[in-house]
Coordinates of C-alpha atoms in Angstrom, one line a residue:
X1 CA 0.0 0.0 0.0
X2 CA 3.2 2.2 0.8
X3 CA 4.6 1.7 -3.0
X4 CA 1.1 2.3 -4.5
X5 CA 0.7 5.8 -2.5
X6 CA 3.9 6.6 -3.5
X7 CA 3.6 6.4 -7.3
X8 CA 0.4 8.0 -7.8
X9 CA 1.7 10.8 -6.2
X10 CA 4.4 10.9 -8.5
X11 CA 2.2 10.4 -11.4
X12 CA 0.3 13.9 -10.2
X13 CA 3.6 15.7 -10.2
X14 CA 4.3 15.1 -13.4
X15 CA 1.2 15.9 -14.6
X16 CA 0.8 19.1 -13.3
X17 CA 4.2 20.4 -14.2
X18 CA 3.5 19.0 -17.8
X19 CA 0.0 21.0 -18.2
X20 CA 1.6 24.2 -16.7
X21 CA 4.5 23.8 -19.0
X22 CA 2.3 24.0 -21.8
X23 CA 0.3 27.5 -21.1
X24 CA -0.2 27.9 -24.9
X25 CA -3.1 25.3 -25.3
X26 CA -6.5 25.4 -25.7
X27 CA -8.3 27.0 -22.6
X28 CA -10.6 23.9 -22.7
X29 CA -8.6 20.8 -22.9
X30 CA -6.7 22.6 -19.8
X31 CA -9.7 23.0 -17.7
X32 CA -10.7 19.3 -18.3
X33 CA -7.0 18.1 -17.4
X34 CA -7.1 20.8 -14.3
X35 CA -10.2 18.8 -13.6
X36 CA -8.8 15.5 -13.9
X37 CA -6.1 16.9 -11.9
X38 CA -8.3 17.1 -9.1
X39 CA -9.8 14.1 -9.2
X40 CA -6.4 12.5 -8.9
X41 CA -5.2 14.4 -6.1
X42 CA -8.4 13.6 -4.3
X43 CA -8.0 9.6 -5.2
X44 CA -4.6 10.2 -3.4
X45 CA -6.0 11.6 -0.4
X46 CA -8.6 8.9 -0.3
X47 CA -5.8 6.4 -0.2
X48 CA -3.6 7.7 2.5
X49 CA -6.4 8.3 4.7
X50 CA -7.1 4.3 3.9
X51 CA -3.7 3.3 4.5
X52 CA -3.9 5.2 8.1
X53 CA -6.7 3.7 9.1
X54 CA -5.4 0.1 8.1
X55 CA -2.1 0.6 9.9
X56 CA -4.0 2.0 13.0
X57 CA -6.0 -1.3 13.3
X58 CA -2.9 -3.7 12.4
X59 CA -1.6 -2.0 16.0
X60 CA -4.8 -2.0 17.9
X61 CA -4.9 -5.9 16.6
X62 CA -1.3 -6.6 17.6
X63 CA -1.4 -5.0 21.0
X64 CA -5.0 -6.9 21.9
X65 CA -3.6 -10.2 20.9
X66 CA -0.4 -9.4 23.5
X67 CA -2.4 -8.7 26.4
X68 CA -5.1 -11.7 25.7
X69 CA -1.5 -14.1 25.9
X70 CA -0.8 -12.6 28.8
X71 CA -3.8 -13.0 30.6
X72 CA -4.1 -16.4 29.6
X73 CA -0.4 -17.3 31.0
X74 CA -1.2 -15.5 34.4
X75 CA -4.5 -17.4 34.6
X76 CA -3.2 -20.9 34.1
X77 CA -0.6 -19.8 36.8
X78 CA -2.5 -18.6 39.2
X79 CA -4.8 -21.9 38.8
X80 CA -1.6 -24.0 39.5
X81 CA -0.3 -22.2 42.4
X82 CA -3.9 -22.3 44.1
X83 CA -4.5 -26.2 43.4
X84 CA -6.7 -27.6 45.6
X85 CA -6.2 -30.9 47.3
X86 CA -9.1 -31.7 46.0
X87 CA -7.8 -32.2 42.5
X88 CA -9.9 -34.2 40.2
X89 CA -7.8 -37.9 39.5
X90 CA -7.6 -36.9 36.0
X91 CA -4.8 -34.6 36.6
X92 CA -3.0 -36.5 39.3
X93 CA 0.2 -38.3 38.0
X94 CA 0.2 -41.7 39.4
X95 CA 2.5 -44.6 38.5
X96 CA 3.1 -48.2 39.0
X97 CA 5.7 -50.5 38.0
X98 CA 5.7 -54.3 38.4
X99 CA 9.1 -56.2 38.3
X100 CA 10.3 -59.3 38.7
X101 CA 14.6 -61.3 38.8
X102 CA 15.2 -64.8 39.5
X103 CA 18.3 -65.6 40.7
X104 CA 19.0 -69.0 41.3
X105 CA 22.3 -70.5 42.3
X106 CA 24.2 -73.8 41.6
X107 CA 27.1 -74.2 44.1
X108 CA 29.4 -76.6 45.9
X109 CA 29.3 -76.7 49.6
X110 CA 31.6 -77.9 52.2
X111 CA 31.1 -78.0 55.8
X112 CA 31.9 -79.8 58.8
X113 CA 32.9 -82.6 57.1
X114 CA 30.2 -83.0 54.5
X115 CA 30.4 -81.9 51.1
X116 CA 27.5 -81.1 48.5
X117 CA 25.8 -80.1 45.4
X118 CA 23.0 -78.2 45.5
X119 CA 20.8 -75.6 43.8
X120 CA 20.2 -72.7 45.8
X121 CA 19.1 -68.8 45.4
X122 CA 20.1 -65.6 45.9
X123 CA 17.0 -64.1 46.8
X124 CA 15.0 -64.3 43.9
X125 CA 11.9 -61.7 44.2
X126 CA 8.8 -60.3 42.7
X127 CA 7.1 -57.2 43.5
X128 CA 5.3 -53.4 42.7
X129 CA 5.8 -49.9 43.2
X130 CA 3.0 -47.1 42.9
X131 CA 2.8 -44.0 43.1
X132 CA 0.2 -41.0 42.8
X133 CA 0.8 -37.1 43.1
X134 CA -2.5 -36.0 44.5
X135 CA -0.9 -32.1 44.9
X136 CA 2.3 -30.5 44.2
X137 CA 5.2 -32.1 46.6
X138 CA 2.7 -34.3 48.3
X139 CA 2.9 -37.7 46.6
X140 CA 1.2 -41.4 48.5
X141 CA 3.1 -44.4 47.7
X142 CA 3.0 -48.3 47.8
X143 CA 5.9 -50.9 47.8
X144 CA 5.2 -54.6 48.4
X145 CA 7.9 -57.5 47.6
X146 CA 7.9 -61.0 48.0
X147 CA 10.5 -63.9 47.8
X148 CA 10.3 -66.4 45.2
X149 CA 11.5 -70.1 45.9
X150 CA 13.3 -70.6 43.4
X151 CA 15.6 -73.2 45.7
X152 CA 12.4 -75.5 46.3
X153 CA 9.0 -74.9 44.8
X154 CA 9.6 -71.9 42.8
X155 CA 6.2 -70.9 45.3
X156 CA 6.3 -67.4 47.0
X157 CA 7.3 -67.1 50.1
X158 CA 7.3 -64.5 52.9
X159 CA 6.9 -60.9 52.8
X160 CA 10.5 -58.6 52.0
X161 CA 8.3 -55.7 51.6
X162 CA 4.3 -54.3 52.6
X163 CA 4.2 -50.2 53.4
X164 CA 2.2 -47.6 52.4
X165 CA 4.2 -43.7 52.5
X166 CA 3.0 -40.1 52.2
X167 CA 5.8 -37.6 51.1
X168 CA 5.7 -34.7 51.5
X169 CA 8.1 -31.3 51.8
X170 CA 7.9 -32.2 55.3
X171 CA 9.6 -35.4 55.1
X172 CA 8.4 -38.8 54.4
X173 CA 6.2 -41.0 56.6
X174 CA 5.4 -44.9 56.0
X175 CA 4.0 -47.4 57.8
X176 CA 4.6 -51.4 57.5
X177 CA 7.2 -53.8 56.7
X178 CA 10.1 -52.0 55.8
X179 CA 14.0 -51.9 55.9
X180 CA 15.1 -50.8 58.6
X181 CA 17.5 -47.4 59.4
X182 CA 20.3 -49.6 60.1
X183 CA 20.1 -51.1 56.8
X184 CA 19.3 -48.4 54.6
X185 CA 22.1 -46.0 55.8
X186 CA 24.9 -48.4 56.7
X187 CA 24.4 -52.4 55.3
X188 CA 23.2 -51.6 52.3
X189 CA 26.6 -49.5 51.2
X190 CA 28.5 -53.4 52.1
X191 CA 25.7 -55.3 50.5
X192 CA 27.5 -55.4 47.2
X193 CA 27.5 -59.5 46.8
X194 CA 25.6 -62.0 44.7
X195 CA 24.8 -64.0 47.5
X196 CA 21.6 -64.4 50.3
X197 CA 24.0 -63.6 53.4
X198 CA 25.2 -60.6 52.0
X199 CA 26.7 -58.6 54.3
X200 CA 28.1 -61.5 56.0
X201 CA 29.5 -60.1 59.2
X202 CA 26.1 -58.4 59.4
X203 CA 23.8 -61.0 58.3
X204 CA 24.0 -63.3 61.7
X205 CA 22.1 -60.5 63.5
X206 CA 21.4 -57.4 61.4
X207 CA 18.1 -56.3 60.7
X208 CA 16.9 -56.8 56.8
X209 CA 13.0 -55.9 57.5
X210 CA 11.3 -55.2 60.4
X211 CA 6.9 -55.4 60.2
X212 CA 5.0 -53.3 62.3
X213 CA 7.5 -50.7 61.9
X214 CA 6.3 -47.0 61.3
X215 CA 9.3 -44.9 59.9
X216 CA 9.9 -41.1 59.6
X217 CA 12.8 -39.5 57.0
X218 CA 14.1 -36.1 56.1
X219 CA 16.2 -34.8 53.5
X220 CA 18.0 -31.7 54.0
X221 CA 20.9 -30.5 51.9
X222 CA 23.2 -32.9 52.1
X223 CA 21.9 -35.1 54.9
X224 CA 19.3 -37.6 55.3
X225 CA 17.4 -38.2 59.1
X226 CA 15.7 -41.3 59.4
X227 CA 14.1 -42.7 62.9
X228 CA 11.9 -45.8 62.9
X229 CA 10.2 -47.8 65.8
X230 CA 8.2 -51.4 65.6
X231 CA 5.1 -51.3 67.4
X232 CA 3.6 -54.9 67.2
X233 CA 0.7 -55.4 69.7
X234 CA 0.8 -59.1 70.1
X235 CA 4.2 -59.8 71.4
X236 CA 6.8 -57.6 73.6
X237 CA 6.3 -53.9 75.1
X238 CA 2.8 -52.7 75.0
X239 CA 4.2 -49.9 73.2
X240 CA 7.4 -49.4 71.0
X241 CA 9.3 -52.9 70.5
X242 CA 12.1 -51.1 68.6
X243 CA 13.9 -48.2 67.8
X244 CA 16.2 -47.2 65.4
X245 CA 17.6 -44.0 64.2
X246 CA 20.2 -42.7 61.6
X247 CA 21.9 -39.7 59.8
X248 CA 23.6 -40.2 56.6
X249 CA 25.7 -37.6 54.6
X250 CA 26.3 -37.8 50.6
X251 CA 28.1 -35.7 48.7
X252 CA 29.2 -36.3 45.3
X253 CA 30.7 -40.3 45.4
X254 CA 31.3 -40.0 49.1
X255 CA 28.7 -41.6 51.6
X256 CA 28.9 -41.6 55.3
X257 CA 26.6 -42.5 58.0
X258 CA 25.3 -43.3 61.9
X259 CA 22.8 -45.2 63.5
X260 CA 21.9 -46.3 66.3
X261 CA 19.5 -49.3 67.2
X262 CA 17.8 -50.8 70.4
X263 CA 15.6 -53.5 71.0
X264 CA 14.1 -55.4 74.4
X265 CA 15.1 -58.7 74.6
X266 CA 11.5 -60.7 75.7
X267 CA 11.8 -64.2 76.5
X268 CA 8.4 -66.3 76.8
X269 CA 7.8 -68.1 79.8
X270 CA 5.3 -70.5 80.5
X271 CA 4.4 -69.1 84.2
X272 CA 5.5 -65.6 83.8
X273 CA 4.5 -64.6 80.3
X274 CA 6.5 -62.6 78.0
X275 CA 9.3 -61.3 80.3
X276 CA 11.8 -58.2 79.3
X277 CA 15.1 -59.9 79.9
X278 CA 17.4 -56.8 78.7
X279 CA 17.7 -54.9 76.2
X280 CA 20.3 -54.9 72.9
X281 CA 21.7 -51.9 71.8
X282 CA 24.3 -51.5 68.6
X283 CA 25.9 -48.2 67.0
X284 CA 27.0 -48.7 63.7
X285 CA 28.8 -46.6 61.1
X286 CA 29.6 -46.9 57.2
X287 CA 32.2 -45.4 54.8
X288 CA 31.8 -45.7 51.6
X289 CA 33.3 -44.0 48.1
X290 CA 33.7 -44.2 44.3
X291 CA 36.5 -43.3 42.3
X292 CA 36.5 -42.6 38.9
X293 CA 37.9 -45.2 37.6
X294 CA 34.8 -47.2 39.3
X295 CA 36.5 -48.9 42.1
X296 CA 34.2 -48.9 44.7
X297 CA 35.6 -49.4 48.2
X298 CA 33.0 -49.5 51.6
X299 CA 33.4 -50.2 55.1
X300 CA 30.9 -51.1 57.7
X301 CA 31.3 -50.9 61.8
X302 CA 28.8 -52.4 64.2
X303 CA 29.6 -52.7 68.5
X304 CA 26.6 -54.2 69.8
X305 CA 26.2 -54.2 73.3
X306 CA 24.0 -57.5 75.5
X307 CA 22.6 -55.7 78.3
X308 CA 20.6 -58.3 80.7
X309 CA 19.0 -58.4 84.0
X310 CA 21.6 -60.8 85.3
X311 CA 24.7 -58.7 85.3
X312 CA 27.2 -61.5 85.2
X313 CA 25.7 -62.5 81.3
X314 CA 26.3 -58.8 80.1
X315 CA 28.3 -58.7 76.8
X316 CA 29.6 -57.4 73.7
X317 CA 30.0 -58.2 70.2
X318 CA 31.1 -56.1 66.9
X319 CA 30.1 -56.8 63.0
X320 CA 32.6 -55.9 59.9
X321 CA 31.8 -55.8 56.5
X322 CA 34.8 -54.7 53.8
X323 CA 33.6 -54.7 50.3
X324 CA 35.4 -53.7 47.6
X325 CA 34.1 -53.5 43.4
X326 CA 35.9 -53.1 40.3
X327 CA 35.1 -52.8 37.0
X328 CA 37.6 -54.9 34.7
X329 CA 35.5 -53.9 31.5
X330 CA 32.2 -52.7 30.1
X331 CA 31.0 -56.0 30.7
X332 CA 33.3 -57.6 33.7
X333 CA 34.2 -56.8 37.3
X334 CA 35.4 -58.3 40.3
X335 CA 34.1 -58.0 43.9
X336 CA 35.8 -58.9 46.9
X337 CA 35.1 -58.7 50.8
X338 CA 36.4 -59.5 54.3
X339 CA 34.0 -60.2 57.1
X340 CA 34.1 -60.7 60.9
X341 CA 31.2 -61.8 63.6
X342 CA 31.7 -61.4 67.1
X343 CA 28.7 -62.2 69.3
X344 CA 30.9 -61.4 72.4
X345 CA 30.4 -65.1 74.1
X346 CA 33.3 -66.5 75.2
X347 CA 31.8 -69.9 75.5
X348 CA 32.0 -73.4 72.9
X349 CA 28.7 -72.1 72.3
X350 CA 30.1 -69.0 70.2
X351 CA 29.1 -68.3 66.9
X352 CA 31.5 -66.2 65.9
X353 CA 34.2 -66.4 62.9
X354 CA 35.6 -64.7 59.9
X355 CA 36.2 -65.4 56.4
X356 CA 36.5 -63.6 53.0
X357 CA 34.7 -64.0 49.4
X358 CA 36.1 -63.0 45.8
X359 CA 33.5 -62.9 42.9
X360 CA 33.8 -62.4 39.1
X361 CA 30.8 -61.2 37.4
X362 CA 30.0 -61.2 33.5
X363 CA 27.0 -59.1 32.8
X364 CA 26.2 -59.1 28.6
X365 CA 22.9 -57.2 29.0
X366 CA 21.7 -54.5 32.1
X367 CA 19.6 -56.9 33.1
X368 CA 21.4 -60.3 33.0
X369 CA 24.2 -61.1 35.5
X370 CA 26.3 -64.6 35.7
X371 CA 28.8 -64.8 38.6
X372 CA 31.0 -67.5 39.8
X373 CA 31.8 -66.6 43.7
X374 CA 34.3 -68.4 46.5
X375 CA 33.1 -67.6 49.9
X376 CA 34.8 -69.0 52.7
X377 CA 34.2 -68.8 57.0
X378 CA 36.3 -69.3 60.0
X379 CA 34.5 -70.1 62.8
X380 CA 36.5 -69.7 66.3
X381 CA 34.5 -73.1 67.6
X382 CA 32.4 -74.6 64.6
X383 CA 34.1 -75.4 61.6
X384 CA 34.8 -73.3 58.5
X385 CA 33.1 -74.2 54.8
X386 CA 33.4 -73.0 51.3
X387 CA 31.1 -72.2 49.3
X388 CA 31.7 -71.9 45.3
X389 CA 28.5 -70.8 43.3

């Protein structure tokens, strides 16, 4: 519209310098051009005053379409920030995820004079995790887990896992079976091995799941709190049968943690009942750190105190786990561990011993692993075996 404005009023130029440049001519073939003239001039005018008005409502268009983007992107914000807990399950994000692994063993075993073949498992397990968002940062959750025979029926067995969570900014609170503080801060950083008494210092007495336990963990910065107690209402205390607390530290590969853990000891007498003989209390504390070059080295420390009625039977024991990974390739690594027990009794009846384990590991896909593993344990009073699986 610009280019056509501009030529017309070229156009008139010319044609009014060519009439007046030509005085001589007739009087009435000048008036008609004058005329003409005119009419051009006003088809001009008529134009430009078009143009203007186009390029006022091209603006007026732009700006309204600005503001109504505008308002649309404060509304949808404002509705987000203001969600309800109400919020219809259409818009909640909820998950779930089934999974299954089978891990079935075929070793040779000898102990105490007996040697064997025999088809064993490493705990093979089946189980789900769900999930729903009902709100921003608040999220319910649901984790259940059970063992698969693989060693005898193939049947499932008992429960591993059976809580139900709520998260939230707050911290995260669950209720059911569960692993316990102890485990999920310290053992689990030693628990590297292909094997069903992995950790093996800690496996004699350590806690792997606890039921009737109501659990309580916070993140913050760097550090993780987690407290936990067991509160089952047909056997022990009428009130908390366990407690357990922790706080762990992670930064970058480096993992470090504390717990501590105590527990009435009931025994079950026939005249008396259920009778509190003492109580057993352990601190425990893990190390644990990866290079990058992959080798992963951890450490574990338990000193478990027996505290009983009768003062003469007091004890004390310790727990070590040493576990150490390396990658040889993308698809190869080796694993090796030293272990102690101590259950503090001085007695032939002592269970305590130590021994070591080295495993090599061939995994072709994520989700397949093959290992060949030599396990071997000291026992101060029983004796030792080896295991190769």
């Amino acid at each position: 519209m610009y280019r056509n404005k501009l030529l017309l009023s070229s156009l008139a130029v010319s044609i009014a310098l060519a009439f007046s440049a030509n005085a001589s001519a007739e009087d009435s073939a000048l008036a008609q051009l004058k005329a003409e003239l005119v009419k051009l001039q006003q088809k001009v005018a008529e134009l430009e005053a078009k143009q203007l008005q186009t390029d006022q409502a091209v603006a007026q268009n732009t700006h309204t379409v600005h503001v109504s983007n505008d308002a649309a992107s404060t509304s949808s914000n404002t509705s987000h920030n203001k969600r309800s807990p109400q919020a219809s399950p259409q818009a909640a994000n909820s998950q779930i995820k089934v999974y299954t692994s089978l891990r079935p063993t075929y070793g040779y075993y000898d102990a105490q004079n007996e040697t064997s073949w025999d088809v064993g498992d490493a705990l093979s397990r089946v189980g789900f995790k769900a999930s729903n968002e009902f709100m921003p940062g608040w999220q319910v959750q649901m984790h259940g887990e059970w063992n698969v025979e693989v060693a005898n029926n193939g049947d499932f067995g008992k429960s591993r896992l059976a809580y139900v969570a709520l998260d939230s900014p707050y911290g995260r609170l669950a209720i059911g079976k569960q692993r316990p503080p102890q485990y999920t801060l310290v053992a689990e950083y030693v628990d590297i091995f292909n094997h069903a008494g992995s950790p093996f210092g800690y496996d004699p007495e350590g806690l792997f799941f606890v039921n009737n336990l109501v659990s309580y963990e916070l993140e913050f910065g760097d550090f993780k709190w987690m407290m936990a107690s067991q509160f089952n209402g047909e056997t022990g205390d009428n009130g908390s049968d366990m407690f357990n607390a922790g706080l762990g530290y992670d930064k970058g590969n480096f993992h470090a943690a504390v717990t501590y853990l105590t527990e009435p000891q009931i025994m079950n007498s026939l005249t008396l009942g259920d009778v509190d003989i003492g109580d057993n209390d352990t601190w425990a504390g893990v190390v644990a750190y990866t290079f990058d070059s992959g080798l992963y080295v951890a450490a574990a420390y338990h000193d478990k105190t027996y505290e009983r009625v009768l003062i003469p039977s007091d004890r004390s024991g310790d727990m070590i786990d040493f576990s150490v990974g390396f990658p040889l390739s993308d698809h190869y690594g080796v694993k090796v561990g030293y272990f102690a027990f101590d259950d503090g009794d001085n007695s032939a009846a002592s269970q305590a011993f130590d021994g070591y384990n080295a495993t090599l590991e061939w995994l072709p896909a994520d989700n397949i692993r093959f290992h060949i593993e030599y396990l071997t344990r000291n026992y101060d009073h029983l004796q030792g075996g080896i295991t190769l699986c």
